[in-house]
Amino acid sequence: MREFDYRRADDVSGAVALLGADPDARYLGGGTNLVDLMKTGVERPARLVDVRTLPLDRIEPADDGGLRIGATVTNSDLAAHPLVRDRYPALAQAVLAGASGQLRNMATVGGNLLQRTRCGYFTDVTRPCNKRVPGSGCPALTGEHHNHAVLGASDHCVAVHPSDMGVALAAFDAVVSYETADGPGELALADFYLPVGDTPHRETALPPGALVTGVTLPPLPVAARSRYRKVRERASYAFAIGSVAAALDVSDGVVRDARLAFGAVASRPWRARAAERVLTGAPATAEYFAAAADAELAAARPLPDNGYKVTLMRNLVVAVLSELAEEAAR
Ligand SMILES: Cc1cc2nc3c(=O)[nH]c(=O)nc-3n(C[C@H](O)[C@H](O)[C@H](O)COP(=O)(O)OP(=O)(O)OC[C@H]3O[C@@H](n4cnc5c(N)ncnc54)[C@H](O)[C@@H]3O)c2cc1C
Ligand code: SF4
């Protein structure tokens, strides 16, 4: 591991100043992803700025009825918070579906959103990878790609984003706040992750040196009836091969409002807007749930070994929406 300088910041502006404009410096959250990548040589920062002592560890109701979540709130505290469990249950479920208790105690909200892909070629520095070394190639296209993207990928990279938490945040229109030396800014989660295109190494729209300070959830009554369902290759302690965050408001057998996002199918948490358009105003039946899934998955471009994800996601959408509709009818 490369020798590095370690600094701890006491306030937000101090953290931003410590990182400065140095492209070789990184913020350190719980370290559960970054430190692993440093050990394998994927990341070789010259300086770490530890943000865990910043006063960003609160979850507070916003004036408009939404929720403001600080960037250093741990995944465990987020999942356990009564307002999260009551108003956005799919978010609590998504966080609890990720990693292990020990990891969730360390992992932060900011770090979870900015964790890197689990593509095996990305984490193996002996292999080419456009995301790690721009222009070096993408061996996943013809190699191991059974858990890679079926939506929104490009010929330059087919990796998926691994976050469970981000999928629920995408469904609920979360907004990410950040701080830079030039002042604060905000990005809707829908704009936070950049399209892959021919620049897979550029993952987010954050300005250079930006410190993520928090995430705001808008007031969203439909989110109170929401669910996160994750499919993985073993029962626990594994990343998703497909997941769904869904919220449904049904009355008189008709969908009044719906939110849907997919995980582990794209380079970012995938908001399923085409499916939502089909759902809104439609009868709350399995037939229409399947039509909604098909509308979204029509854009899928599977590789030879990951076409199963299209069927998996269709089944997952129908199952989760059917459960939510049954609950609404009780
Ligand atoms: C064995 C294992 C299993 C896992 N399983 C899952 C799973 O099933 N689902 C899932 O979603 N995740 C899973 N994870 C990933 C885990 O959730 C992430 O490692 C964790 O959320 C990252 O948070 P962190 O605070 O430790 O980030 P760090 O490792 O500290 O940082 C990650 C990245 O974010 C940057 N960063 C951190 N905080 C900020 C900030 N405030 N502003 C700007 N940049 C920042 C860092 O510079 C770094 O680039 C797993 C991890 C492991 C090791
Ligand atoms: S899919 Fe992306 S991360 Fe994986 S090898 Fe290809 S370029 Fe690298």
mmCIF file of C-alpha atoms and ligand atoms in Angstrom:
data_model
loop_
_atom_site.group_PDB
_atom_site.id
_atom_site.type_symbol
_atom_site.label_atom_id
_atom_site.label_comp_id
_atom_site.label_asym_id
_atom_site.label_seq_id
_atom_site.Cartn_x
_atom_site.Cartn_y
_atom_site.Cartn_z
ATOM 1 C CA MET A 1 0.000 0.000 0.000
ATOM 2 C CA ARG A 2 1.267 3.472 -0.859
ATOM 3 C CA GLU A 3 2.231 5.606 2.125
ATOM 4 C CA PHE A 4 -0.414 8.281 2.775
ATOM 5 C CA ASP A 5 -1.041 11.325 4.906
ATOM 6 C CA TYR A 6 -4.033 11.078 7.285
ATOM 7 C CA ARG A 7 -5.965 14.161 8.430
ATOM 8 C CA ARG A 8 -9.106 14.541 10.481
ATOM 9 C CA ALA A 9 -11.466 17.469 9.912
ATOM 10 C CA ASP A 10 -13.605 19.135 12.582
ATOM 11 C CA ASP A 11 -15.848 21.187 10.333
ATOM 12 C CA VAL A 12 -17.109 21.051 6.765
ATOM 13 C CA SER A 13 -15.090 23.954 5.401
ATOM 14 C CA GLY A 14 -11.986 22.558 7.119
ATOM 15 C CA ALA A 15 -12.510 19.184 5.413
ATOM 16 C CA VAL A 16 -12.923 20.808 2.004
ATOM 17 C CA ALA A 17 -9.802 22.914 2.579
ATOM 18 C CA LEU A 18 -7.787 19.873 3.711
ATOM 19 C CA LEU A 19 -8.690 17.970 0.562
ATOM 20 C CA GLY A 20 -8.013 21.062 -1.521
ATOM 21 C CA ALA A 21 -7.722 20.606 -5.259
ATOM 22 C CA ASP A 22 -5.447 17.590 -4.846
ATOM 23 C CA PRO A 23 -6.605 14.834 -7.261
ATOM 24 C CA ASP A 24 -4.621 12.344 -5.133
ATOM 25 C CA ALA A 25 -6.592 13.085 -1.929
ATOM 26 C CA ARG A 26 -9.745 11.253 -0.836
ATOM 27 C CA TYR A 27 -12.380 11.708 1.843
ATOM 28 C CA LEU A 28 -12.540 8.765 4.222
ATOM 29 C CA GLY A 29 -15.959 7.690 5.528
ATOM 30 C CA GLY A 30 -16.215 4.305 7.212
ATOM 31 C CA GLY A 31 -13.425 3.108 4.950
ATOM 32 C CA THR A 32 -15.252 -0.149 4.191
ATOM 33 C CA ASN A 33 -14.798 0.309 0.446
ATOM 34 C CA LEU A 34 -11.942 2.783 0.107
ATOM 35 C CA VAL A 35 -9.516 0.943 2.390
ATOM 36 C CA ASP A 36 -10.174 -2.356 0.578
ATOM 37 C CA LEU A 37 -9.394 -0.646 -2.720
ATOM 38 C CA MET A 38 -6.223 0.858 -1.247
ATOM 39 C CA LYS A 39 -5.063 -2.590 -0.161
ATOM 40 C CA THR A 40 -5.433 -3.946 -3.680
ATOM 41 C CA GLY A 41 -3.855 -0.883 -5.296
ATOM 42 C CA VAL A 42 -6.981 0.244 -7.160
ATOM 43 C CA GLU A 43 -6.913 3.457 -5.101
ATOM 44 C CA ARG A 44 -3.556 5.033 -4.230
ATOM 45 C CA PRO A 45 -4.392 8.273 -2.423
ATOM 46 C CA ALA A 46 -1.580 10.449 -1.109
ATOM 47 C CA ARG A 47 -3.875 11.929 1.571
ATOM 48 C CA LEU A 48 -6.993 10.825 3.412
ATOM 49 C CA VAL A 49 -9.314 13.367 5.011
ATOM 50 C CA ASP A 50 -11.378 11.562 7.622
ATOM 51 C CA VAL A 51 -14.915 12.995 7.663
ATOM 52 C CA ARG A 52 -16.400 10.860 10.445
ATOM 53 C CA THR A 53 -15.893 13.541 13.091
ATOM 54 C CA LEU A 54 -17.825 16.150 11.091
ATOM 55 C CA PRO A 55 -21.163 17.316 12.522
ATOM 56 C CA LEU A 56 -23.063 15.532 9.725
ATOM 57 C CA ASP A 57 -24.342 12.584 11.748
ATOM 58 C CA ARG A 58 -27.938 13.719 12.308
ATOM 59 C CA ILE A 59 -31.266 12.663 10.807
ATOM 60 C CA GLU A 60 -33.778 15.497 11.116
ATOM 61 C CA PRO A 61 -37.272 16.208 9.828
ATOM 62 C CA ALA A 62 -37.237 18.998 7.234
ATOM 63 C CA ASP A 63 -39.654 21.933 7.492
ATOM 64 C CA ASP A 64 -41.641 20.693 4.472
ATOM 65 C CA GLY A 65 -42.242 17.260 6.007
ATOM 66 C CA GLY A 66 -39.298 15.562 4.308
ATOM 67 C CA LEU A 67 -36.187 14.194 5.960
ATOM 68 C CA ARG A 68 -32.630 15.453 6.034
ATOM 69 C CA ILE A 69 -29.964 12.772 6.483
ATOM 70 C CA GLY A 70 -26.372 13.773 7.231
ATOM 71 C CA ALA A 71 -23.590 12.288 5.106
ATOM 72 C CA THR A 72 -21.810 10.645 8.046
ATOM 73 C CA VAL A 73 -24.915 8.939 9.456
ATOM 74 C CA THR A 74 -24.001 5.272 9.603
ATOM 75 C CA ASN A 75 -26.002 2.743 7.602
ATOM 76 C CA SER A 76 -27.073 1.131 10.910
ATOM 77 C CA ASP A 77 -28.401 4.400 12.349
ATOM 78 C CA LEU A 78 -30.208 5.189 9.109
ATOM 79 C CA ALA A 79 -31.995 1.827 9.013
ATOM 80 C CA ALA A 80 -32.982 2.057 12.685
ATOM 81 C CA HIS A 81 -34.375 5.597 12.660
ATOM 82 C CA PRO A 82 -38.118 5.661 13.458
ATOM 83 C CA LEU A 83 -38.909 8.343 10.843
ATOM 84 C CA VAL A 84 -37.128 6.358 8.138
ATOM 85 C CA ARG A 85 -38.921 3.162 9.118
ATOM 86 C CA ASP A 86 -42.326 4.898 9.238
ATOM 87 C CA ARG A 87 -42.174 7.198 6.245
ATOM 88 C CA TYR A 88 -39.725 5.444 3.905
ATOM 89 C CA PRO A 89 -39.707 1.764 4.933
ATOM 90 C CA ALA A 90 -38.120 0.611 1.653
ATOM 91 C CA LEU A 91 -35.076 2.714 2.525
ATOM 92 C CA ALA A 92 -34.637 1.004 5.890
ATOM 93 C CA GLN A 93 -35.148 -2.403 4.230
ATOM 94 C CA ALA A 94 -32.633 -1.600 1.483
ATOM 95 C CA VAL A 95 -29.945 -0.601 3.956
ATOM 96 C CA LEU A 96 -30.555 -3.705 6.083
ATOM 97 C CA ALA A 97 -30.309 -5.882 2.956
ATOM 98 C CA GLY A 98 -26.740 -4.668 2.410
ATOM 99 C CA ALA A 99 -23.446 -5.964 3.776
ATOM 100 C CA SER A 100 -23.304 -7.125 7.424
ATOM 101 C CA GLY A 101 -24.046 -5.610 10.827
ATOM 102 C CA GLN A 102 -20.392 -4.790 11.421
ATOM 103 C CA LEU A 103 -20.033 -3.118 8.019
ATOM 104 C CA ARG A 104 -23.266 -1.159 8.425
ATOM 105 C CA ASN A 105 -21.989 0.144 11.769
ATOM 106 C CA MET A 106 -18.995 1.647 9.961
ATOM 107 C CA ALA A 107 -20.403 2.559 6.528
ATOM 108 C CA THR A 108 -21.713 6.085 6.007
ATOM 109 C CA VAL A 109 -24.428 7.496 3.756
ATOM 110 C CA GLY A 110 -21.930 9.500 1.679
ATOM 111 C CA GLY A 111 -19.599 6.534 1.297
ATOM 112 C CA ASN A 112 -22.425 4.202 0.344
ATOM 113 C CA LEU A 113 -23.457 6.452 -2.557
ATOM 114 C CA LEU A 114 -19.847 6.774 -3.701
ATOM 115 C CA GLN A 115 -18.769 3.148 -3.307
ATOM 116 C CA ARG A 116 -17.179 1.721 -6.443
ATOM 117 C CA THR A 117 -18.342 -1.114 -8.643
ATOM 118 C CA ARG A 118 -17.661 -4.740 -7.718
ATOM 119 C CA CYS A 119 -16.706 -5.690 -11.289
ATOM 120 C CA GLY A 120 -13.865 -8.195 -10.872
ATOM 121 C CA TYR A 121 -11.774 -6.595 -13.610
ATOM 122 C CA PHE A 122 -12.035 -3.214 -11.924
ATOM 123 C CA THR A 123 -10.716 -4.597 -8.635
ATOM 124 C CA ASP A 124 -7.899 -6.605 -10.292
ATOM 125 C CA VAL A 125 -5.110 -4.188 -11.174
ATOM 126 C CA THR A 126 -3.450 -6.771 -13.426
ATOM 127 C CA ARG A 127 -6.360 -6.550 -15.887
ATOM 128 C CA PRO A 128 -7.384 -3.777 -18.278
ATOM 129 C CA CYS A 129 -10.474 -1.766 -17.296
ATOM 130 C CA ASN A 130 -11.757 1.465 -18.844
ATOM 131 C CA LYS A 131 -13.130 2.636 -15.529
ATOM 132 C CA ARG A 132 -9.802 2.240 -13.698
ATOM 133 C CA VAL A 133 -7.466 3.035 -16.617
ATOM 134 C CA PRO A 134 -9.349 5.026 -19.295
ATOM 135 C CA GLY A 135 -8.843 3.643 -22.782
ATOM 136 C CA SER A 136 -7.434 0.273 -21.639
ATOM 137 C CA GLY A 137 -10.496 -1.759 -22.661
ATOM 138 C CA CYS A 138 -13.393 -3.630 -21.082
ATOM 139 C CA PRO A 139 -12.699 -7.359 -20.702
ATOM 140 C CA ALA A 140 -16.129 -7.884 -19.120
ATOM 141 C CA LEU A 141 -17.809 -7.497 -22.528
ATOM 142 C CA THR A 142 -16.465 -10.855 -23.684
ATOM 143 C CA GLY A 143 -15.484 -12.250 -20.287
ATOM 144 C CA GLU A 144 -17.191 -12.623 -16.921
ATOM 145 C CA HIS A 145 -20.319 -10.498 -16.966
ATOM 146 C CA HIS A 146 -23.139 -12.550 -15.477
ATOM 147 C CA ASN A 147 -23.800 -9.819 -12.895
ATOM 148 C CA HIS A 148 -23.258 -6.862 -15.181
ATOM 149 C CA ALA A 149 -25.613 -4.226 -16.581
ATOM 150 C CA VAL A 150 -28.577 -4.763 -18.870
ATOM 151 C CA LEU A 151 -29.758 -1.134 -18.887
ATOM 152 C CA GLY A 152 -27.965 2.104 -19.758
ATOM 153 C CA ALA A 153 -24.530 0.543 -20.346
ATOM 154 C CA SER A 154 -22.147 1.243 -23.223
ATOM 155 C CA ASP A 155 -19.442 -0.579 -25.192
ATOM 156 C CA HIS A 156 -16.937 1.072 -22.853
ATOM 157 C CA CYS A 157 -18.272 -0.285 -19.553
ATOM 158 C CA VAL A 158 -21.061 -2.606 -18.424
ATOM 159 C CA ALA A 159 -20.473 -2.463 -14.669
ATOM 160 C CA VAL A 160 -23.335 -2.078 -12.184
ATOM 161 C CA HIS A 161 -23.561 0.188 -9.170
ATOM 162 C CA PRO A 162 -23.617 -1.969 -6.038
ATOM 163 C CA SER A 163 -25.565 0.221 -3.589
ATOM 164 C CA ASP A 164 -28.857 -1.041 -2.169
ATOM 165 C CA MET A 165 -29.506 2.202 -0.300
ATOM 166 C CA GLY A 166 -29.198 4.222 -3.501
ATOM 167 C CA VAL A 167 -32.024 2.283 -5.138
ATOM 168 C CA ALA A 168 -34.538 3.376 -2.502
ATOM 169 C CA LEU A 169 -33.168 6.930 -2.593
ATOM 170 C CA ALA A 170 -33.648 6.965 -6.380
ATOM 171 C CA ALA A 171 -37.252 5.796 -6.053
ATOM 172 C CA PHE A 172 -37.979 8.574 -3.560
ATOM 173 C CA ASP A 173 -36.451 11.521 -5.469
ATOM 174 C CA ALA A 174 -33.622 12.120 -3.013
ATOM 175 C CA VAL A 175 -31.425 15.185 -3.408
ATOM 176 C CA VAL A 176 -27.709 15.067 -2.548
ATOM 177 C CA SER A 177 -26.113 18.126 -0.916
ATOM 178 C CA TYR A 178 -22.428 18.886 -1.158
ATOM 179 C CA GLU A 179 -19.893 21.534 -0.231
ATOM 180 C CA THR A 180 -16.974 22.829 -2.290
ATOM 181 C CA ALA A 181 -14.430 25.612 -1.806
ATOM 182 C CA ASP A 182 -16.787 27.755 -3.924
ATOM 183 C CA GLY A 183 -19.796 27.066 -1.701
ATOM 184 C CA PRO A 184 -22.608 24.540 -1.356
ATOM 185 C CA GLY A 185 -24.540 22.776 -4.112
ATOM 186 C CA GLU A 186 -27.231 20.180 -4.690
ATOM 187 C CA LEU A 187 -27.836 17.388 -7.184
ATOM 188 C CA ALA A 188 -31.002 15.378 -7.616
ATOM 189 C CA LEU A 189 -30.078 11.701 -7.353
ATOM 190 C CA ALA A 190 -31.363 11.345 -10.928
ATOM 191 C CA ASP A 191 -28.516 13.667 -12.030
ATOM 192 C CA PHE A 192 -25.930 12.563 -9.472
ATOM 193 C CA TYR A 193 -24.549 9.604 -11.467
ATOM 194 C CA LEU A 194 -23.320 10.362 -14.986
ATOM 195 C CA PRO A 195 -24.314 8.280 -18.026
ATOM 196 C CA VAL A 196 -21.580 5.738 -18.831
ATOM 197 C CA GLY A 197 -20.927 6.790 -22.442
ATOM 198 C CA ASP A 198 -17.239 6.685 -23.319
ATOM 199 C CA THR A 199 -16.143 8.047 -19.927
ATOM 200 C CA PRO A 200 -16.913 5.311 -17.386
ATOM 201 C CA HIS A 201 -14.157 6.670 -15.130
ATOM 202 C CA ARG A 202 -16.280 9.792 -14.556
ATOM 203 C CA GLU A 203 -18.963 8.438 -12.266
ATOM 204 C CA THR A 204 -20.723 11.404 -10.700
ATOM 205 C CA ALA A 205 -21.577 15.011 -11.469
ATOM 206 C CA LEU A 206 -19.961 16.181 -8.220
ATOM 207 C CA PRO A 207 -17.470 19.002 -8.786
ATOM 208 C CA PRO A 208 -13.814 18.137 -8.039
ATOM 209 C CA GLY A 209 -13.106 18.106 -4.304
ATOM 210 C CA ALA A 210 -16.809 18.150 -3.346
ATOM 211 C CA LEU A 211 -17.679 16.820 0.091
ATOM 212 C CA VAL A 212 -21.093 15.167 0.235
ATOM 213 C CA THR A 213 -22.813 16.704 3.260
ATOM 214 C CA GLY A 214 -26.202 14.979 3.201
ATOM 215 C CA VAL A 215 -29.238 13.637 1.442
ATOM 216 C CA THR A 216 -32.717 15.150 1.573
ATOM 217 C CA LEU A 217 -35.868 13.143 1.024
ATOM 218 C CA PRO A 218 -38.958 15.090 -0.029
ATOM 219 C CA PRO A 219 -42.281 14.565 1.745
ATOM 220 C CA LEU A 220 -43.746 11.596 -0.142
ATOM 221 C CA PRO A 221 -46.912 10.003 1.254
ATOM 222 C CA VAL A 222 -46.722 7.071 -1.197
ATOM 223 C CA ALA A 223 -43.352 6.074 0.299
ATOM 224 C CA ALA A 224 -45.044 4.988 3.528
ATOM 225 C CA ARG A 225 -46.311 1.974 1.559
ATOM 226 C CA SER A 226 -43.040 0.850 0.106
ATOM 227 C CA ARG A 227 -40.855 -2.231 -0.067
ATOM 228 C CA TYR A 228 -37.334 -3.226 -1.060
ATOM 229 C CA ARG A 229 -36.713 -6.713 -2.412
ATOM 230 C CA LYS A 230 -33.237 -7.962 -3.222
ATOM 231 C CA VAL A 231 -32.201 -11.127 -5.057
ATOM 232 C CA ARG A 232 -28.688 -12.420 -4.428
ATOM 233 C CA GLU A 233 -26.721 -15.566 -5.008
ATOM 234 C CA ARG A 234 -26.614 -16.478 -1.338
ATOM 235 C CA ALA A 235 -28.969 -15.555 1.469
ATOM 236 C CA SER A 236 -26.924 -12.907 3.229
ATOM 237 C CA TYR A 237 -23.802 -10.809 3.046
ATOM 238 C CA ALA A 238 -23.895 -10.606 -0.745
ATOM 239 C CA PHE A 239 -24.478 -7.945 -3.352
ATOM 240 C CA ALA A 240 -27.681 -7.940 -5.388
ATOM 241 C CA ILE A 241 -28.005 -9.548 -8.786
ATOM 242 C CA GLY A 242 -31.269 -7.644 -9.075
ATOM 243 C CA SER A 243 -33.376 -5.550 -6.726
ATOM 244 C CA VAL A 244 -36.489 -3.412 -6.666
ATOM 245 C CA ALA A 245 -37.593 -0.490 -4.516
ATOM 246 C CA ALA A 246 -41.322 0.075 -4.984
ATOM 247 C CA ALA A 247 -44.041 2.249 -3.493
ATOM 248 C CA LEU A 248 -47.692 2.005 -4.424
ATOM 249 C CA ASP A 249 -50.801 4.014 -3.614
ATOM 250 C CA VAL A 250 -53.908 2.056 -4.603
ATOM 251 C CA SER A 251 -57.523 3.014 -4.080
ATOM 252 C CA ASP A 252 -60.625 1.322 -5.481
ATOM 253 C CA GLY A 253 -58.334 -1.126 -7.257
ATOM 254 C CA VAL A 254 -56.588 1.624 -9.255
ATOM 255 C CA VAL A 255 -52.985 2.780 -8.915
ATOM 256 C CA ARG A 256 -53.073 6.454 -7.886
ATOM 257 C CA ASP A 257 -49.319 6.861 -7.466
ATOM 258 C CA ALA A 258 -46.273 4.643 -7.917
ATOM 259 C CA ARG A 259 -42.520 4.809 -7.437
ATOM 260 C CA LEU A 260 -40.180 2.183 -8.823
ATOM 261 C CA ALA A 261 -36.402 1.847 -9.029
ATOM 262 C CA PHE A 262 -34.136 -1.076 -9.953
ATOM 263 C CA GLY A 263 -30.769 -2.071 -8.510
ATOM 264 C CA ALA A 264 -27.863 -4.105 -9.917
ATOM 265 C CA VAL A 265 -28.965 -3.642 -13.521
ATOM 266 C CA ALA A 266 -27.170 -0.409 -14.491
ATOM 267 C CA SER A 267 -24.212 1.813 -13.667
ATOM 268 C CA ARG A 268 -26.502 3.733 -11.322
ATOM 269 C CA PRO A 269 -29.622 3.093 -9.281
ATOM 270 C CA TRP A 270 -32.177 2.919 -12.099
ATOM 271 C CA ARG A 271 -35.376 4.912 -11.729
ATOM 272 C CA ALA A 272 -38.057 3.044 -13.704
ATOM 273 C CA ARG A 273 -40.008 6.004 -15.060
ATOM 274 C CA ALA A 274 -41.438 4.196 -18.093
ATOM 275 C CA ALA A 275 -42.904 1.594 -15.736
ATOM 276 C CA GLU A 276 -44.301 4.294 -13.447
ATOM 277 C CA ARG A 277 -46.086 5.894 -16.408
ATOM 278 C CA VAL A 278 -47.794 2.593 -17.235
ATOM 279 C CA LEU A 279 -48.761 2.030 -13.608
ATOM 280 C CA THR A 280 -50.283 5.413 -12.836
ATOM 281 C CA GLY A 281 -54.049 5.212 -13.353
ATOM 282 C CA ALA A 282 -53.949 1.513 -14.294
ATOM 283 C CA PRO A 283 -55.788 -1.331 -12.540
ATOM 284 C CA ALA A 284 -53.650 -2.732 -9.712
ATOM 285 C CA THR A 285 -53.366 -6.217 -11.219
ATOM 286 C CA ALA A 286 -50.488 -8.548 -12.038
ATOM 287 C CA GLU A 287 -51.228 -8.088 -15.735
ATOM 288 C CA TYR A 288 -50.589 -4.344 -15.565
ATOM 289 C CA PHE A 289 -47.610 -4.799 -13.242
ATOM 290 C CA ALA A 290 -46.058 -7.084 -15.875
ATOM 291 C CA ALA A 291 -46.842 -4.540 -18.610
ATOM 292 C CA ALA A 292 -45.120 -1.851 -16.526
ATOM 293 C CA ALA A 293 -42.029 -4.031 -16.097
ATOM 294 C CA ASP A 294 -41.991 -4.787 -19.834
ATOM 295 C CA ALA A 295 -42.203 -1.079 -20.661
ATOM 296 C CA GLU A 296 -39.067 -0.423 -18.618
ATOM 297 C CA LEU A 297 -37.184 -3.531 -19.683
ATOM 298 C CA ALA A 298 -37.834 -2.938 -23.391
ATOM 299 C CA ALA A 299 -34.639 -0.877 -23.303
ATOM 300 C CA ALA A 300 -32.599 -3.776 -21.875
ATOM 301 C CA ARG A 301 -29.552 -4.842 -23.911
ATOM 302 C CA PRO A 302 -28.312 -8.010 -22.215
ATOM 303 C CA LEU A 303 -24.933 -9.621 -22.864
ATOM 304 C CA PRO A 304 -24.643 -13.362 -23.613
ATOM 305 C CA ASP A 305 -24.512 -14.362 -19.919
ATOM 306 C CA ASN A 306 -26.775 -11.891 -18.130
ATOM 307 C CA GLY A 307 -30.073 -12.118 -20.032
ATOM 308 C CA TYR A 308 -31.549 -13.854 -16.988
ATOM 309 C CA LYS A 309 -31.691 -10.441 -15.318
ATOM 310 C CA VAL A 310 -34.487 -9.296 -17.637
ATOM 311 C CA THR A 311 -36.740 -12.181 -16.575
ATOM 312 C CA LEU A 312 -35.646 -11.841 -12.967
ATOM 313 C CA MET A 313 -36.502 -8.131 -12.846
ATOM 314 C CA ARG A 314 -39.869 -8.690 -14.518
ATOM 315 C CA ASN A 315 -40.784 -11.336 -11.956
ATOM 316 C CA LEU A 316 -39.491 -9.198 -9.103
ATOM 317 C CA VAL A 317 -41.558 -6.177 -10.151
ATOM 318 C CA VAL A 318 -44.739 -8.245 -10.446
ATOM 319 C CA ALA A 319 -44.149 -9.945 -7.084
ATOM 320 C CA VAL A 320 -43.360 -6.786 -5.112
ATOM 321 C CA LEU A 321 -46.148 -4.693 -6.641
ATOM 322 C CA SER A 322 -48.647 -7.525 -6.121
ATOM 323 C CA GLU A 323 -47.704 -7.711 -2.437
ATOM 324 C CA LEU A 324 -48.108 -3.967 -2.018
ATOM 325 C CA ALA A 325 -51.472 -4.027 -3.821
ATOM 326 C CA GLU A 326 -52.714 -6.899 -1.643
ATOM 327 C CA GLU A 327 -51.727 -4.999 1.483
ATOM 328 C CA ALA A 328 -53.550 -1.903 0.254
ATOM 329 C CA ALA A 329 -56.708 -3.959 -0.328
ATOM 330 C CA ARG A 330 -56.772 -5.313 3.257
HETATM 331 C C1 LIG B 1 -18.098 -7.699 2.313
HETATM 332 C C2 LIG B 1 -18.908 -6.507 1.895
HETATM 333 C C3 LIG B 1 -20.217 -6.683 1.514
HETATM 334 C C4 LIG B 1 -20.982 -5.578 1.127
HETATM 335 N N1 LIG B 1 -22.289 -5.762 0.742
HETATM 336 C C5 LIG B 1 -23.009 -4.691 0.339
HETATM 337 C C6 LIG B 1 -24.353 -4.845 -0.109
HETATM 338 O O1 LIG B 1 -24.892 -5.952 -0.128
HETATM 339 N N2 LIG B 1 -25.029 -3.727 -0.494
HETATM 340 C C7 LIG B 1 -24.459 -2.491 -0.466
HETATM 341 O O2 LIG B 1 -25.112 -1.515 -0.827
HETATM 342 N N3 LIG B 1 -23.186 -2.317 -0.079
HETATM 343 C C8 LIG B 1 -22.468 -3.387 0.327
HETATM 344 N N4 LIG B 1 -21.173 -3.204 0.711
HETATM 345 C C9 LIG B 1 -20.550 -1.915 0.493
HETATM 346 C C10 LIG B 1 -20.690 -1.006 1.652
HETATM 347 O O3 LIG B 1 -22.038 -0.635 1.773
HETATM 348 C C11 LIG B 1 -19.827 0.192 1.322
HETATM 349 O O4 LIG B 1 -18.480 -0.213 1.422
HETATM 350 C C12 LIG B 1 -20.099 1.336 2.242
HETATM 351 O O5 LIG B 1 -21.413 1.784 2.159
HETATM 352 C C13 LIG B 1 -19.177 2.498 1.926
HETATM 353 O O6 LIG B 1 -19.332 3.464 2.950
HETATM 354 P P1 LIG B 1 -18.060 3.992 3.723
HETATM 355 O O7 LIG B 1 -18.497 5.105 4.602
HETATM 356 O O8 LIG B 1 -17.304 2.894 4.386
HETATM 357 O O9 LIG B 1 -17.231 4.576 2.485
HETATM 358 P P2 LIG B 1 -15.661 4.694 2.290
HETATM 359 O O10 LIG B 1 -15.092 3.367 1.990
HETATM 360 O O11 LIG B 1 -15.044 5.485 3.389
HETATM 361 O O12 LIG B 1 -15.650 5.609 0.982
HETATM 362 C C14 LIG B 1 -16.167 5.173 -0.249
HETATM 363 C C15 LIG B 1 -15.950 6.292 -1.276
HETATM 364 O O13 LIG B 1 -16.734 7.423 -0.922
HETATM 365 C C16 LIG B 1 -15.920 8.581 -0.751
HETATM 366 N N5 LIG B 1 -16.544 9.338 0.339
HETATM 367 C C17 LIG B 1 -16.894 8.870 1.561
HETATM 368 N N6 LIG B 1 -17.580 9.813 2.246
HETATM 369 C C18 LIG B 1 -17.639 10.907 1.441
HETATM 370 C C19 LIG B 1 -18.233 12.203 1.565
HETATM 371 N N7 LIG B 1 -18.917 12.570 2.662
HETATM 372 N N8 LIG B 1 -18.110 13.075 0.535
HETATM 373 C C20 LIG B 1 -17.442 12.713 -0.591
HETATM 374 N N9 LIG B 1 -16.858 11.508 -0.772
HETATM 375 C C21 LIG B 1 -16.974 10.615 0.225
HETATM 376 C C22 LIG B 1 -14.534 8.055 -0.460
HETATM 377 O O14 LIG B 1 -13.523 8.967 -0.825
HETATM 378 C C23 LIG B 1 -14.520 6.800 -1.318
HETATM 379 O O15 LIG B 1 -14.214 7.146 -2.645
HETATM 380 C C24 LIG B 1 -20.391 -4.283 1.133
HETATM 381 C C25 LIG B 1 -19.059 -4.104 1.531
HETATM 382 C C26 LIG B 1 -18.318 -5.196 1.902
HETATM 383 C C27 LIG B 1 -16.884 -4.988 2.313
HETATM 384 S S1 SF4 B 2 -17.400 -3.409 -16.973
HETATM 385 FE FE1 SF4 B 2 -16.521 -1.406 -16.477
HETATM 386 S S2 SF4 B 2 -15.521 -1.771 -14.518
HETATM 387 FE FE2 SF4 B 2 -15.790 -3.783 -15.490
HETATM 388 S S3 SF4 B 2 -13.956 -4.164 -16.780
HETATM 389 FE FE3 SF4 B 2 -15.444 -3.165 -18.072
HETATM 390 S S4 SF4 B 2 -14.829 -1.006 -17.910
HETATM 391 FE FE4 SF4 B 2 -13.960 -2.022 -16.140
#
